Coordinates of C-alpha atoms and ligand atoms in Angstrom, one line a residue:
M2 CA -29.5 -16.1 -27.2
K3 CA -26.2 -14.4 -26.8
D4 CA -24.7 -17.6 -25.5
F5 CA -26.0 -19.4 -28.5
F6 CA -24.4 -17.0 -31.0
N7 CA -21.2 -17.1 -29.0
A8 CA -21.2 -20.9 -29.2
I9 CA -21.7 -20.8 -32.9
R10 CA -18.9 -18.2 -33.3
H11 CA -16.6 -20.4 -31.2
F12 CA -17.4 -23.4 -33.4
F13 CA -16.6 -21.5 -36.6
E14 CA -13.4 -20.0 -35.1
Q15 CA -12.2 -23.5 -34.4
Q16 CA -13.0 -24.7 -37.9
F17 CA -11.3 -21.9 -39.6
T18 CA -8.2 -21.2 -37.5
S19 CA -5.8 -18.9 -39.1
S20 CA -2.3 -18.0 -38.2
S21 CA -1.5 -15.5 -40.9
E22 CA -3.2 -12.5 -42.3
G23 CA -3.8 -14.2 -45.6
A24 CA -5.5 -17.2 -44.0
Y25 CA -7.6 -15.0 -41.8
D26 CA -8.9 -13.0 -44.9
I27 CA -9.7 -16.2 -46.8
N28 CA -11.5 -17.8 -43.8
H29 CA -13.4 -14.6 -43.2
L30 CA -14.5 -14.5 -46.8
F31 CA -15.5 -18.2 -46.7
L32 CA -17.6 -17.5 -43.6
Q33 CA -19.4 -14.7 -45.5
Y34 CA -20.2 -17.0 -48.4
L35 CA -21.3 -19.7 -45.9
I36 CA -23.7 -17.3 -44.2
L37 CA -25.3 -16.2 -47.5
A38 CA -25.6 -19.8 -48.6
A39 CA -27.2 -20.8 -45.3
V40 CA -29.8 -18.0 -45.6
I41 CA -30.7 -19.0 -49.1
F42 CA -30.9 -22.7 -48.1
A43 CA -33.2 -21.7 -45.2
I44 CA -35.5 -19.8 -47.5
V45 CA -35.7 -22.6 -50.1
A46 CA -36.1 -25.3 -47.5
F47 CA -38.9 -23.3 -45.8
M48 CA -40.7 -22.7 -49.0
V49 CA -40.5 -26.4 -50.1
I50 CA -41.7 -27.6 -46.7
A51 CA -44.4 -25.0 -46.4
G52 CA -45.6 -25.6 -49.9
A53 CA -45.7 -29.4 -49.4
L54 CA -47.7 -29.0 -46.2
K55 CA -50.1 -26.4 -47.5
Y56 CA -50.9 -28.1 -50.8
H57 CA -50.8 -31.7 -49.6
S58 CA -53.1 -33.7 -51.9
K59 CA -55.0 -35.2 -49.0
K60 CA -55.9 -31.8 -47.6
R61 CA -56.8 -30.0 -50.9
Q62 CA -57.9 -31.6 -54.0
E63 CA -58.1 -28.5 -56.2
V64 CA -55.0 -27.3 -58.2
P65 CA -53.4 -24.2 -56.7
K66 CA -53.6 -20.9 -58.5
Q67 CA -51.2 -21.0 -61.5
V68 CA -49.0 -18.0 -62.1
S69 CA -47.2 -17.1 -65.3
G70 CA -45.4 -14.0 -66.4
H71 CA -45.4 -12.3 -62.9
K72 CA -43.2 -9.2 -63.5
T73 CA -42.5 -8.3 -59.9
L74 CA -41.6 -11.9 -59.0
E75 CA -39.3 -12.2 -62.0
I76 CA -37.5 -8.9 -61.4
T77 CA -37.1 -9.9 -57.7
W78 CA -35.5 -13.3 -58.4
T79 CA -33.2 -11.7 -61.0
V80 CA -32.1 -8.6 -59.1
L81 CA -31.5 -10.2 -55.7
P82 CA -29.1 -12.8 -56.9
L83 CA -27.4 -10.2 -59.1
I84 CA -26.8 -8.0 -56.1
A85 CA -25.5 -11.0 -54.1
V86 CA -23.1 -12.1 -56.9
T87 CA -21.9 -8.5 -57.5
V88 CA -21.2 -7.9 -53.8
F89 CA -19.3 -11.2 -53.4
F90 CA -17.4 -10.6 -56.6
F91 CA -15.9 -7.4 -55.2
L92 CA -15.4 -8.9 -51.7
T93 CA -13.4 -11.8 -53.3
L94 CA -11.5 -9.4 -55.5
K95 CA -10.5 -7.4 -52.4
V96 CA -9.2 -10.5 -50.6
M97 CA -7.3 -11.7 -53.7
K98 CA -5.6 -8.3 -54.1
K99 CA -4.7 -8.3 -50.4
I100 CA -3.2 -11.8 -50.3
N101 CA -1.4 -11.6 -53.6
R102 CA 1.1 -9.0 -52.3
P103 CA 3.1 -7.6 -55.2
F104 CA 6.8 -8.4 -55.6
K105 CA 9.5 -7.0 -57.9
K106 CA 10.0 -8.8 -61.1
D107 CA 13.7 -9.7 -60.3
Q108 CA 13.0 -10.3 -56.6
K109 CA 14.7 -13.4 -55.4
P110 CA 12.4 -15.8 -53.5
D111 CA 13.2 -16.6 -49.9
I112 CA 12.1 -20.2 -50.4
E113 CA 11.9 -22.4 -53.5
I114 CA 9.5 -25.3 -53.4
I115 CA 9.7 -28.0 -56.0
A116 CA 6.9 -30.6 -55.8
H117 CA 7.7 -34.2 -56.7
Q118 CA 5.8 -37.4 -56.8
F119 CA 5.5 -37.7 -53.7
W120 CA 7.5 -35.3 -51.6
W121 CA 8.5 -31.6 -51.4
D122 CA 12.0 -30.3 -52.2
M123 CA 12.5 -27.1 -50.1
R124 CA 15.3 -24.7 -50.8
Y125 CA 16.6 -21.5 -49.2
P126 CA 18.6 -19.9 -52.0
K127 CA 19.7 -17.0 -49.7
Y128 CA 21.3 -19.5 -47.3
G129 CA 22.3 -22.2 -49.7
I130 CA 20.5 -24.9 -47.9
I131 CA 18.1 -27.7 -49.0
T132 CA 15.7 -29.7 -47.0
A133 CA 12.6 -31.8 -47.7
N134 CA 9.0 -31.9 -46.4
E135 CA 9.6 -29.9 -43.3
L136 CA 9.8 -26.1 -43.9
H137 CA 11.2 -23.9 -41.2
I138 CA 10.3 -20.2 -41.3
P139 CA 10.8 -17.3 -38.9
A140 CA 7.5 -16.3 -37.3
G141 CA 6.2 -12.8 -38.0
E142 CA 8.0 -12.3 -41.3
K143 CA 6.5 -12.5 -44.8
L144 CA 8.5 -14.8 -47.1
L145 CA 8.2 -15.1 -50.8
M146 CA 7.9 -18.7 -52.1
R147 CA 8.6 -19.8 -55.7
I148 CA 6.6 -22.9 -56.4
Q149 CA 7.2 -25.3 -59.2
S150 CA 6.8 -29.0 -60.1
A151 CA 9.3 -31.6 -61.3
D152 CA 6.6 -33.9 -62.8
V153 CA 2.8 -33.5 -62.6
I154 CA 0.5 -30.9 -61.1
H155 CA 0.6 -30.7 -57.3
S156 CA -0.8 -28.0 -55.0
W157 CA 0.8 -26.4 -52.0
W158 CA -1.6 -25.8 -49.1
V159 CA -1.1 -25.1 -45.5
P160 CA -4.6 -23.9 -44.5
D161 CA -3.6 -22.0 -41.4
L162 CA -1.0 -20.0 -43.3
G163 CA -2.7 -18.8 -46.4
R164 CA -3.9 -19.8 -49.9
K165 CA -3.3 -22.8 -52.1
T166 CA -0.7 -22.5 -54.8
D167 CA -0.5 -24.9 -57.7
A168 CA 2.8 -26.5 -58.6
V169 CA 2.6 -26.7 -62.4
P170 CA 5.2 -28.4 -64.6
G171 CA 6.9 -25.8 -66.8
H172 CA 5.3 -22.8 -65.0
I173 CA 6.4 -20.9 -62.0
N174 CA 4.0 -19.6 -59.3
H175 CA 4.8 -17.3 -56.5
S176 CA 3.1 -17.1 -53.1
W177 CA 3.6 -15.4 -49.8
I178 CA 3.9 -17.3 -46.5
D179 CA 3.9 -16.0 -42.9
A180 CA 2.9 -17.3 -39.5
D181 CA 2.0 -14.8 -36.8
K182 CA 3.3 -16.9 -34.0
P183 CA 5.8 -19.8 -33.6
G184 CA 4.2 -23.3 -33.9
V185 CA 3.8 -26.3 -36.1
Y186 CA 1.4 -25.9 -39.0
K187 CA 0.3 -28.9 -41.1
G188 CA -0.6 -28.9 -44.7
T189 CA -0.9 -31.3 -47.7
C190 CA -0.7 -31.6 -51.4
S191 CA -4.2 -30.6 -52.6
E192 CA -4.2 -31.6 -56.2
Y193 CA -4.5 -35.3 -57.1
C194 CA -1.1 -36.3 -58.4
G195 CA -0.9 -40.1 -58.3
A196 CA -0.9 -43.1 -56.0
E197 CA 0.6 -41.5 -53.0
H198 CA -1.1 -38.1 -53.3
A199 CA -2.4 -38.6 -49.7
W200 CA 1.1 -38.9 -48.4
M201 CA 2.5 -35.6 -49.6
R202 CA 2.2 -33.9 -46.3
I203 CA 3.7 -30.6 -45.4
K204 CA 5.0 -29.5 -42.0
V205 CA 5.8 -25.9 -41.4
V206 CA 7.8 -25.1 -38.3
A207 CA 7.5 -21.4 -37.5
Q208 CA 10.2 -20.4 -35.0
T209 CA 11.4 -17.2 -33.4
R210 CA 14.0 -15.4 -35.5
E211 CA 16.7 -16.6 -33.0
D212 CA 15.7 -20.3 -33.3
F213 CA 15.3 -20.0 -37.0
D214 CA 18.9 -18.6 -37.4
K215 CA 20.2 -21.4 -35.3
W216 CA 18.4 -23.9 -37.5
V217 CA 19.8 -22.3 -40.6
E218 CA 23.4 -22.4 -39.1
H219 CA 22.9 -26.1 -38.3
Q220 CA 21.6 -26.9 -41.8
K221 CA 24.5 -25.1 -43.4
Q222 CA 27.0 -27.4 -41.6
I223 CA 28.4 -30.5 -43.2
P224 CA 27.4 -33.5 -41.0
P225 CA 30.4 -35.1 -39.3
A226 CA 31.7 -38.4 -40.8
P227 CA 30.3 -41.4 -38.9
T228 CA 32.6 -42.8 -36.3
D229 CA 31.1 -46.2 -35.4
S230 CA 31.8 -49.2 -37.7
V231 CA 28.1 -49.9 -38.6
A232 CA 27.4 -46.3 -39.7
R233 CA 30.8 -46.2 -41.5
E234 CA 29.8 -49.3 -43.4
G235 CA 26.4 -47.6 -44.3
A236 CA 28.3 -44.5 -45.6
K237 CA 30.4 -46.7 -47.8
M238 CA 27.4 -48.5 -49.1
F239 CA 25.6 -45.2 -49.8
Q240 CA 28.4 -44.1 -52.1
S241 CA 29.1 -47.5 -53.8
M242 CA 25.5 -48.5 -54.4
T243 CA 23.2 -46.4 -56.6
C244 CA 21.9 -44.2 -53.7
A245 CA 24.1 -41.3 -54.9
N246 CA 22.4 -41.3 -58.3
C247 CA 19.3 -39.8 -56.8
H248 CA 20.2 -38.3 -53.4
A249 CA 22.7 -35.7 -52.1
I250 CA 24.6 -35.6 -48.9
A251 CA 26.8 -32.5 -48.4
G252 CA 30.4 -33.3 -47.8
T253 CA 30.3 -36.5 -49.9
P254 CA 30.4 -37.1 -53.6
A255 CA 26.6 -37.7 -53.6
N256 CA 25.1 -34.6 -55.3
A257 CA 22.0 -35.6 -57.2
H258 CA 18.6 -34.0 -56.6
I259 CA 16.1 -36.5 -58.0
G260 CA 15.2 -37.7 -54.5
P261 CA 15.2 -35.8 -51.2
D262 CA 18.4 -34.2 -50.0
L263 CA 19.6 -36.4 -47.1
T264 CA 22.3 -34.1 -45.6
H265 CA 20.5 -33.7 -42.3
V266 CA 17.8 -36.3 -42.8
G267 CA 18.3 -37.5 -39.2
S268 CA 17.2 -34.1 -37.8
R269 CA 13.8 -34.3 -39.4
T270 CA 10.8 -35.4 -37.4
T271 CA 9.2 -37.5 -40.2
I272 CA 10.2 -39.4 -43.3
L273 CA 8.4 -40.1 -46.6
S274 CA 6.6 -36.7 -46.6
G275 CA 5.0 -37.0 -43.2
M276 CA 4.1 -40.7 -43.6
L277 CA 6.3 -42.2 -40.8
T278 CA 7.9 -40.9 -37.7
N279 CA 11.6 -40.6 -38.3
N280 CA 13.4 -43.3 -36.3
L281 CA 15.8 -46.2 -36.9
E282 CA 13.0 -48.8 -37.0
N283 CA 10.9 -46.9 -39.6
M284 CA 14.0 -46.2 -41.7
K285 CA 14.8 -49.9 -41.7
R286 CA 11.2 -50.7 -42.7
W287 CA 11.4 -48.3 -45.6
L288 CA 14.8 -49.5 -46.9
T289 CA 13.8 -53.2 -46.6
N290 CA 11.0 -52.8 -49.1
P291 CA 10.1 -49.2 -50.1
Q292 CA 7.2 -50.3 -52.3
K293 CA 5.5 -52.1 -49.4
V294 CA 5.6 -49.0 -47.3
K295 CA 4.8 -46.3 -49.9
E296 CA 3.6 -48.0 -53.0
G297 CA 4.2 -45.9 -56.1
A298 CA 7.1 -43.9 -54.6
H299 CA 10.0 -43.6 -57.0
M300 CA 12.3 -45.4 -54.6
P301 CA 13.2 -48.9 -55.9
N302 CA 13.7 -52.0 -53.9
F303 CA 17.4 -52.8 -53.7
M304 CA 16.9 -56.2 -52.1
L305 CA 19.3 -55.4 -49.3
T306 CA 20.2 -57.9 -46.7
K307 CA 19.3 -57.3 -43.0
D308 CA 22.8 -56.2 -42.2
Q309 CA 22.9 -53.8 -45.2
V310 CA 19.6 -52.3 -44.2
N311 CA 20.9 -51.9 -40.6
A312 CA 24.1 -50.2 -41.7
L313 CA 22.4 -47.8 -44.2
S314 CA 19.7 -46.9 -41.7
T315 CA 22.1 -46.3 -38.9
Y316 CA 24.2 -44.0 -41.2
L317 CA 21.2 -42.0 -42.3
E318 CA 19.8 -41.6 -38.8
E319 CA 23.1 -40.2 -37.7
L320 CA 23.0 -37.5 -40.3
K321 CA 21.6 -35.0 -37.7
Ligands
LIG29 CU1 1.2 -34.0 -55.0 CU2 -1.1 -34.5 -54.8

């Protein structure tokens, strides 16, 4: 019997992994709800099955005893749910209070998240760096996130690291994020926001303080100008075509923030918000016909020739 319960516990622990205090509290509360629901389900199922067997028409022809206005019964089925709802109301309130840690009104956020159709703009105002879709955080530290939207309603959710937070146009939400150990934590947009809602993935890379500081230092640097002729051609194209109207690359005149910041795009592990692995081949696929790869994304098809795609992709992949 003990083994049985241990197996069940192990199963649930695997389903509700948590790597932050907030996520642990939420998962624990969910488990409590689940147990209560399971008990109620078992009672109802038992009564339905037992009733069906006992009063099966082939067994007994007479109508069972009819009950109306049974005081004890009515009080029981009113008071028991009331107790359950009240207990869970306060349990939920306790968790909500715990995970929504207070912050000062004028407190600057550590991270600014701006949700777009269909990618995440991620900024570190304290370090002056901007990235996209892959958030780096130092493990073991609680960071304040400021979450907003540039277009429609999205929702930030990395299940292992805490609660969902909606990104609502014209409204700012705050949320805390922390990871108790280094690792990669996956999340996704969890509010339907359009054609590519499914491809608004989030990757959180929790690192030791030392590694995180190294990453920040690297992100702060302006990438060196390309040296080989193909990439140089790509860099020229980037500035002369309309790329710079939407994208930014530090150290160049391109400074728009409608699309993802591409300063260190080559150093990310994925492109298109987790849709494709970041490599030269996939970058070429994307630039050849964006709408064929991610239909509905706001990246137009520039009808580039094969050589142009090659030059531009080579340049972007070298932006490490
Ligand atoms: Cu953004 Cu769903």
